[in-house]
Coordinates of C-alpha atoms in Angstrom, one line a residue:
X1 CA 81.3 223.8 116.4
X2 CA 78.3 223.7 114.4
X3 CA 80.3 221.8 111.1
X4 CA 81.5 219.6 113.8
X5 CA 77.7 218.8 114.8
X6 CA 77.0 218.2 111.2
X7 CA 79.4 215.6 110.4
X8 CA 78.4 213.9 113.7
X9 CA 75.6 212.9 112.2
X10 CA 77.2 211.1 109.1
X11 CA 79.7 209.8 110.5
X12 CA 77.5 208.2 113.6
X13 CA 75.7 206.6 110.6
X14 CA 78.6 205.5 108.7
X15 CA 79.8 203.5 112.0
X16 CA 77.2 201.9 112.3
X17 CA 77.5 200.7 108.6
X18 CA 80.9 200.0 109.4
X19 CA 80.4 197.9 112.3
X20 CA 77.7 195.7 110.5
X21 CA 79.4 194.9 107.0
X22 CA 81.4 192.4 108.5
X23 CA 78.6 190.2 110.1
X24 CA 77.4 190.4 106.1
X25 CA 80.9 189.2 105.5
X26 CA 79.9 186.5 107.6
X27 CA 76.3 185.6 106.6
X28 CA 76.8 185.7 103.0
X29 CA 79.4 182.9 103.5
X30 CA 77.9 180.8 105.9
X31 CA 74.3 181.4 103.3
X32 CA 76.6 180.5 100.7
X33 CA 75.3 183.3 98.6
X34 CA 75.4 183.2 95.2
X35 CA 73.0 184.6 93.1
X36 CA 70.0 186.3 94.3
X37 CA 67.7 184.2 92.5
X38 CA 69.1 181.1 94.2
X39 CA 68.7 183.1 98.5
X40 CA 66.2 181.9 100.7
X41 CA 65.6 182.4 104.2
X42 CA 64.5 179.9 106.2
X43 CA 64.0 177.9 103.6
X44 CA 61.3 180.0 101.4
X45 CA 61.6 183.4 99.7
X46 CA 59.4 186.1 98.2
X47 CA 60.6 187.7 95.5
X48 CA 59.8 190.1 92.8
X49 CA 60.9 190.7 89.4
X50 CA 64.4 191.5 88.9
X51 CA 64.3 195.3 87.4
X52 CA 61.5 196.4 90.0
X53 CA 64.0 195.1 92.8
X54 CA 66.8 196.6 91.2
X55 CA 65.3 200.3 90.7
X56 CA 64.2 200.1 93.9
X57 CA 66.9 199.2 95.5
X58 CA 69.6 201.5 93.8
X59 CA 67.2 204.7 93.5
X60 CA 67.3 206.0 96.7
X61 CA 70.9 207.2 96.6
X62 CA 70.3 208.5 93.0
X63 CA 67.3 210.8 95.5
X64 CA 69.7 211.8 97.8
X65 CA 72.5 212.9 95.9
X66 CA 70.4 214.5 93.3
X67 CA 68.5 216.3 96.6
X68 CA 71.9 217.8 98.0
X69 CA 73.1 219.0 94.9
X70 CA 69.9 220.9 94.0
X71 CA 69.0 222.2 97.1
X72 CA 72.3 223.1 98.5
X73 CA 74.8 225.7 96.8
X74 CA 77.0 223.8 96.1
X75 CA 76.4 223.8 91.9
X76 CA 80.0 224.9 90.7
X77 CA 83.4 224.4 89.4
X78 CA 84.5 222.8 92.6
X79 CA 85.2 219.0 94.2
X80 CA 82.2 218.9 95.6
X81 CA 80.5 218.9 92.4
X82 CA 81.9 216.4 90.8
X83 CA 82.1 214.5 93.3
X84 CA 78.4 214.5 93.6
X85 CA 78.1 214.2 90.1
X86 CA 80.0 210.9 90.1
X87 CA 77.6 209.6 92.6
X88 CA 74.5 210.2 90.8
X89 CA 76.1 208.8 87.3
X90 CA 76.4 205.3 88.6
X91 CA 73.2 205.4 90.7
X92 CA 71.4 206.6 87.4
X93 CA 73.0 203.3 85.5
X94 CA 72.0 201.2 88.2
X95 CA 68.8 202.4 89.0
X96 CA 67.5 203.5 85.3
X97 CA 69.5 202.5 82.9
X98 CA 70.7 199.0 84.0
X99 CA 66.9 198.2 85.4
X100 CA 65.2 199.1 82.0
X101 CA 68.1 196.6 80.6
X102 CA 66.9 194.1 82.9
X103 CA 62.6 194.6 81.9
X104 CA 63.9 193.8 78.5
X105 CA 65.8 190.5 79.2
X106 CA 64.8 187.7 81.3
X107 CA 66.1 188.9 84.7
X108 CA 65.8 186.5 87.4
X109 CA 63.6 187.8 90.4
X110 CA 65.1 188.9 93.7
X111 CA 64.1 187.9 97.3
X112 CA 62.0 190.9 99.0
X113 CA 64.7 190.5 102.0
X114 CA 67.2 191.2 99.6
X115 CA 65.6 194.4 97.9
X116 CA 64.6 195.9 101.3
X117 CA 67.8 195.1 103.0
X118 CA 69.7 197.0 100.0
X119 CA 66.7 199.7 99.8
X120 CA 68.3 200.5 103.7
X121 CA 71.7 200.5 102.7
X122 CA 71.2 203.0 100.0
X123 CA 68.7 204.9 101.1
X124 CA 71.1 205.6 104.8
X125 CA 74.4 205.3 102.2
X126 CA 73.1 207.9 99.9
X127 CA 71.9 210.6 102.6
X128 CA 75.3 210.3 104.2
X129 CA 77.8 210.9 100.8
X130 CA 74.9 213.6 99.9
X131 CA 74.7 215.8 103.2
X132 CA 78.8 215.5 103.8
X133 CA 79.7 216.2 99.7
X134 CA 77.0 219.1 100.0
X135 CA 77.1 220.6 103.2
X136 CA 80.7 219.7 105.3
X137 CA 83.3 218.5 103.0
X138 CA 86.1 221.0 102.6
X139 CA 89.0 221.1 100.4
X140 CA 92.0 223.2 99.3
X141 CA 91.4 225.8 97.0
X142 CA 93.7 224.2 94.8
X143 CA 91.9 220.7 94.8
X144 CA 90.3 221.0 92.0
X145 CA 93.4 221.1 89.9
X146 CA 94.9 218.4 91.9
X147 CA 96.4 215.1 90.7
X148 CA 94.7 213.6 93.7
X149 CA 91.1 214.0 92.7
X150 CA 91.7 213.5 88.7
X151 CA 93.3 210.0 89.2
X152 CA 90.4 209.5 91.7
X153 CA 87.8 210.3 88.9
X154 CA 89.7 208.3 86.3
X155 CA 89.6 205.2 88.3
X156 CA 86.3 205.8 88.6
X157 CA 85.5 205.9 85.2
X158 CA 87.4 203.1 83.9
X159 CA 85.7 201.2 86.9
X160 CA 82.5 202.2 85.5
X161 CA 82.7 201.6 82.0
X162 CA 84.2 197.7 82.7
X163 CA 81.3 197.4 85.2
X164 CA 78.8 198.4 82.1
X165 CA 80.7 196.2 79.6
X166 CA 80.5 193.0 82.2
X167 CA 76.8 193.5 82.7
X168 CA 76.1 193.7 79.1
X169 CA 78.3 190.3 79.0
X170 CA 76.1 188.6 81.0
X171 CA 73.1 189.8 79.6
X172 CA 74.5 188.7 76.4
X173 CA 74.9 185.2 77.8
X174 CA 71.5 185.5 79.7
X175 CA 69.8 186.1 76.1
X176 CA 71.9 183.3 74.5
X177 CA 71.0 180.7 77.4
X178 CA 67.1 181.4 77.0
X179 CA 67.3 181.4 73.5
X180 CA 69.1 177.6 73.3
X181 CA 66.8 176.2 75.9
X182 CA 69.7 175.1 78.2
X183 CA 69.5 175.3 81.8
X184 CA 73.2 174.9 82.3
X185 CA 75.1 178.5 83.1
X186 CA 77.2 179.9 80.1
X187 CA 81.2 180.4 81.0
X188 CA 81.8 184.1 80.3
X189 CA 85.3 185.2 78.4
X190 CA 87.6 187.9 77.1
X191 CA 88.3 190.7 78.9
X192 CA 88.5 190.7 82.7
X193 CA 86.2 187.3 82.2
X194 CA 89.7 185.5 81.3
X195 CA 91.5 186.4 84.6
X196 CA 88.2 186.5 87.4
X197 CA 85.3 185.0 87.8
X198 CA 83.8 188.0 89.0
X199 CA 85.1 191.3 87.0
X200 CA 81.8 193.4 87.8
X201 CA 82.0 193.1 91.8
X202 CA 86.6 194.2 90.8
X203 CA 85.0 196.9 88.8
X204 CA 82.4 198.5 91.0
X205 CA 85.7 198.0 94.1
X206 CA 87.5 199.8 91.6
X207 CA 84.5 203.0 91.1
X208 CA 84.0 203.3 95.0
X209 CA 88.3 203.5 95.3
X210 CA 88.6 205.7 93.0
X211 CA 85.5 207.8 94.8
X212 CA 87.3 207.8 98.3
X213 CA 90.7 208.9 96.4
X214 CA 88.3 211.7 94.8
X215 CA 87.1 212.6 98.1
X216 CA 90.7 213.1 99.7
X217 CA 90.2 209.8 101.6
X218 CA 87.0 211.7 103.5
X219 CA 86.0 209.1 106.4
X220 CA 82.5 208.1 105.0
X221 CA 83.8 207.5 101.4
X222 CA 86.3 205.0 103.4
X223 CA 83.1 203.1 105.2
X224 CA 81.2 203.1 101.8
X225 CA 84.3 201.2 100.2
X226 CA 84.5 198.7 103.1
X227 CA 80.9 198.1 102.8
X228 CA 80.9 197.5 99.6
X229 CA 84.4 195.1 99.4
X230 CA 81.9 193.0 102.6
X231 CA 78.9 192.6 99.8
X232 CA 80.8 192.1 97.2
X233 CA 84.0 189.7 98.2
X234 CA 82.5 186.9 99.6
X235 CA 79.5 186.6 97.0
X236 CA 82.6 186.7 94.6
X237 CA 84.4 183.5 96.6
X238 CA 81.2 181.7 96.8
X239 CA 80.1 181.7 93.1
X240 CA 83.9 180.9 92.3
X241 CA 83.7 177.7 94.4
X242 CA 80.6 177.7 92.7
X243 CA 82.1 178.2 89.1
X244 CA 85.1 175.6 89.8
X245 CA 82.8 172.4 90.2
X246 CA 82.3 173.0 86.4
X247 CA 84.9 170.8 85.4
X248 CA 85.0 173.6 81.7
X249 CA 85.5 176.3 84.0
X250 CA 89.2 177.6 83.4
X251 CA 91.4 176.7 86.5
X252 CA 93.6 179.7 86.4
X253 CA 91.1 182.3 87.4
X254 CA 91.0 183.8 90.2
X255 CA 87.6 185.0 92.2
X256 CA 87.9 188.5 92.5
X257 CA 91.4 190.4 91.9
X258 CA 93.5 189.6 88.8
X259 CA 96.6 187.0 89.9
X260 CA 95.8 187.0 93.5
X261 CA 92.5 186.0 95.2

């Protein structure tokens, strides 16, 4: 009964996520969205710099989970824990780490629309993984030893870590570009780089699968995963139709998974 209640309440919230991802699907296709620098709406755009945008935008579900964990009791050698704990090592990358990267290089600024419209998604993204991790997902008691949730956290990982080496590619290439004077966008390599154009969007896919594996498939980890393959697939088609009018671009990559699309 009153569990029941709870998890009413994120999974209302992750429907509606759910149901409005794919009209983003849509929009950042028909925008033809590419880079955030690059968006405007109705043909002007407000932006600010790059690493305020970001932090602001990511930090909210680095609050949430970080509020659960520490105000629930749910601190312990169980799932739940490092389950949160997963959630608030890539949101402290993203919203820290990776935005102090980005005051120290010559990030491009980012559209207000975009920041608030992602400063929604996280902040209604992050309450939901937080409340169900910390107060209504259950588990076996032998979960914690399970293959399941160790092959979930190892994907998770390895997504992680090639999502930090690709952004510290492209900052590498950022740097280099400034410092030559060209305007003309540097083709990235090795790694990933040699068989997708976009390795950081397959990466962070490949963190959020390996969450919802780690959460024993939970319903909300399943929305957060769709939600993030409708952001992240289509801005990865679009700047590889993008990439591909470079006549140096290398014609065997693919956009977005390795051999196949």
């Amino acid at each position: 009964g009153e569990i029941v209640k709870k998890m009413e309440v994120e999974q209302s919230l992750a429907t509606i996520l759910l149901l409005f991802f794919p009209i983003a699907f849509v929009l950042i296709i028909y925008l033809k969205f590419d880079r955030f620098s690059e968006l405007k709406l109705f043909g002007f755009s407000v932006s600010f710099p790059g690493y305020i945008s970001w932090a602001a935008m990511e930090i909210p579900s680095l609050l949430w989970s970080t509020y659960y964990l520490l105000t629930t009791n749910t601190i312990g050698m169980n799932p739940q824990t490092i389950l949160l704990l997963m959630f608030i090592v890539h949101y402290t990358n993203r919203s820290i780490i990776y935005s102090l990267k980005q005051a120290s290089s010559s990030s491009s600024n980012i559209p207000i629309f975009v920041s608030v419209s992602a400063f929604m998604f996280t902040n209604c993204n992050g309450f939901i993984q937080g409340r169900y991790l910390s107060m209504n997902a259950s588990f076996d008691d032998g979960y914690l030893m399970s293959v399941q949730l160790w092959v979930g956290l190892l994907l998770f990982v390895l997504g992680m870590a090639s999502n930090i080496h690709c952004d510290n590619e492209f900052q590498r290439l950022s740097d280099e570009r400034r410092k030559s004077g060209t305007k003309e966008y540097l083709i990235p390599h090795g790694g990933l780089f040699d068989y997708i154009t976009c390795p950081h969007y397959f990466s962070e896919t490949m963190e959020w699968f390996g969450f919802m594996v780690a959460c024993n498939f939970s319903y909300v980890s399943f929305v957060f995963l769709v939600c993030t393959i409708c952001n992240l697939l289509p801005r990865a088609l679009v700047r590889h139709a993008t990439w591909l009018k470079n006549d140096k671009y290398p014609r065997n990559r693919k956009a977005f998974f390795p051999f196949i699309l």
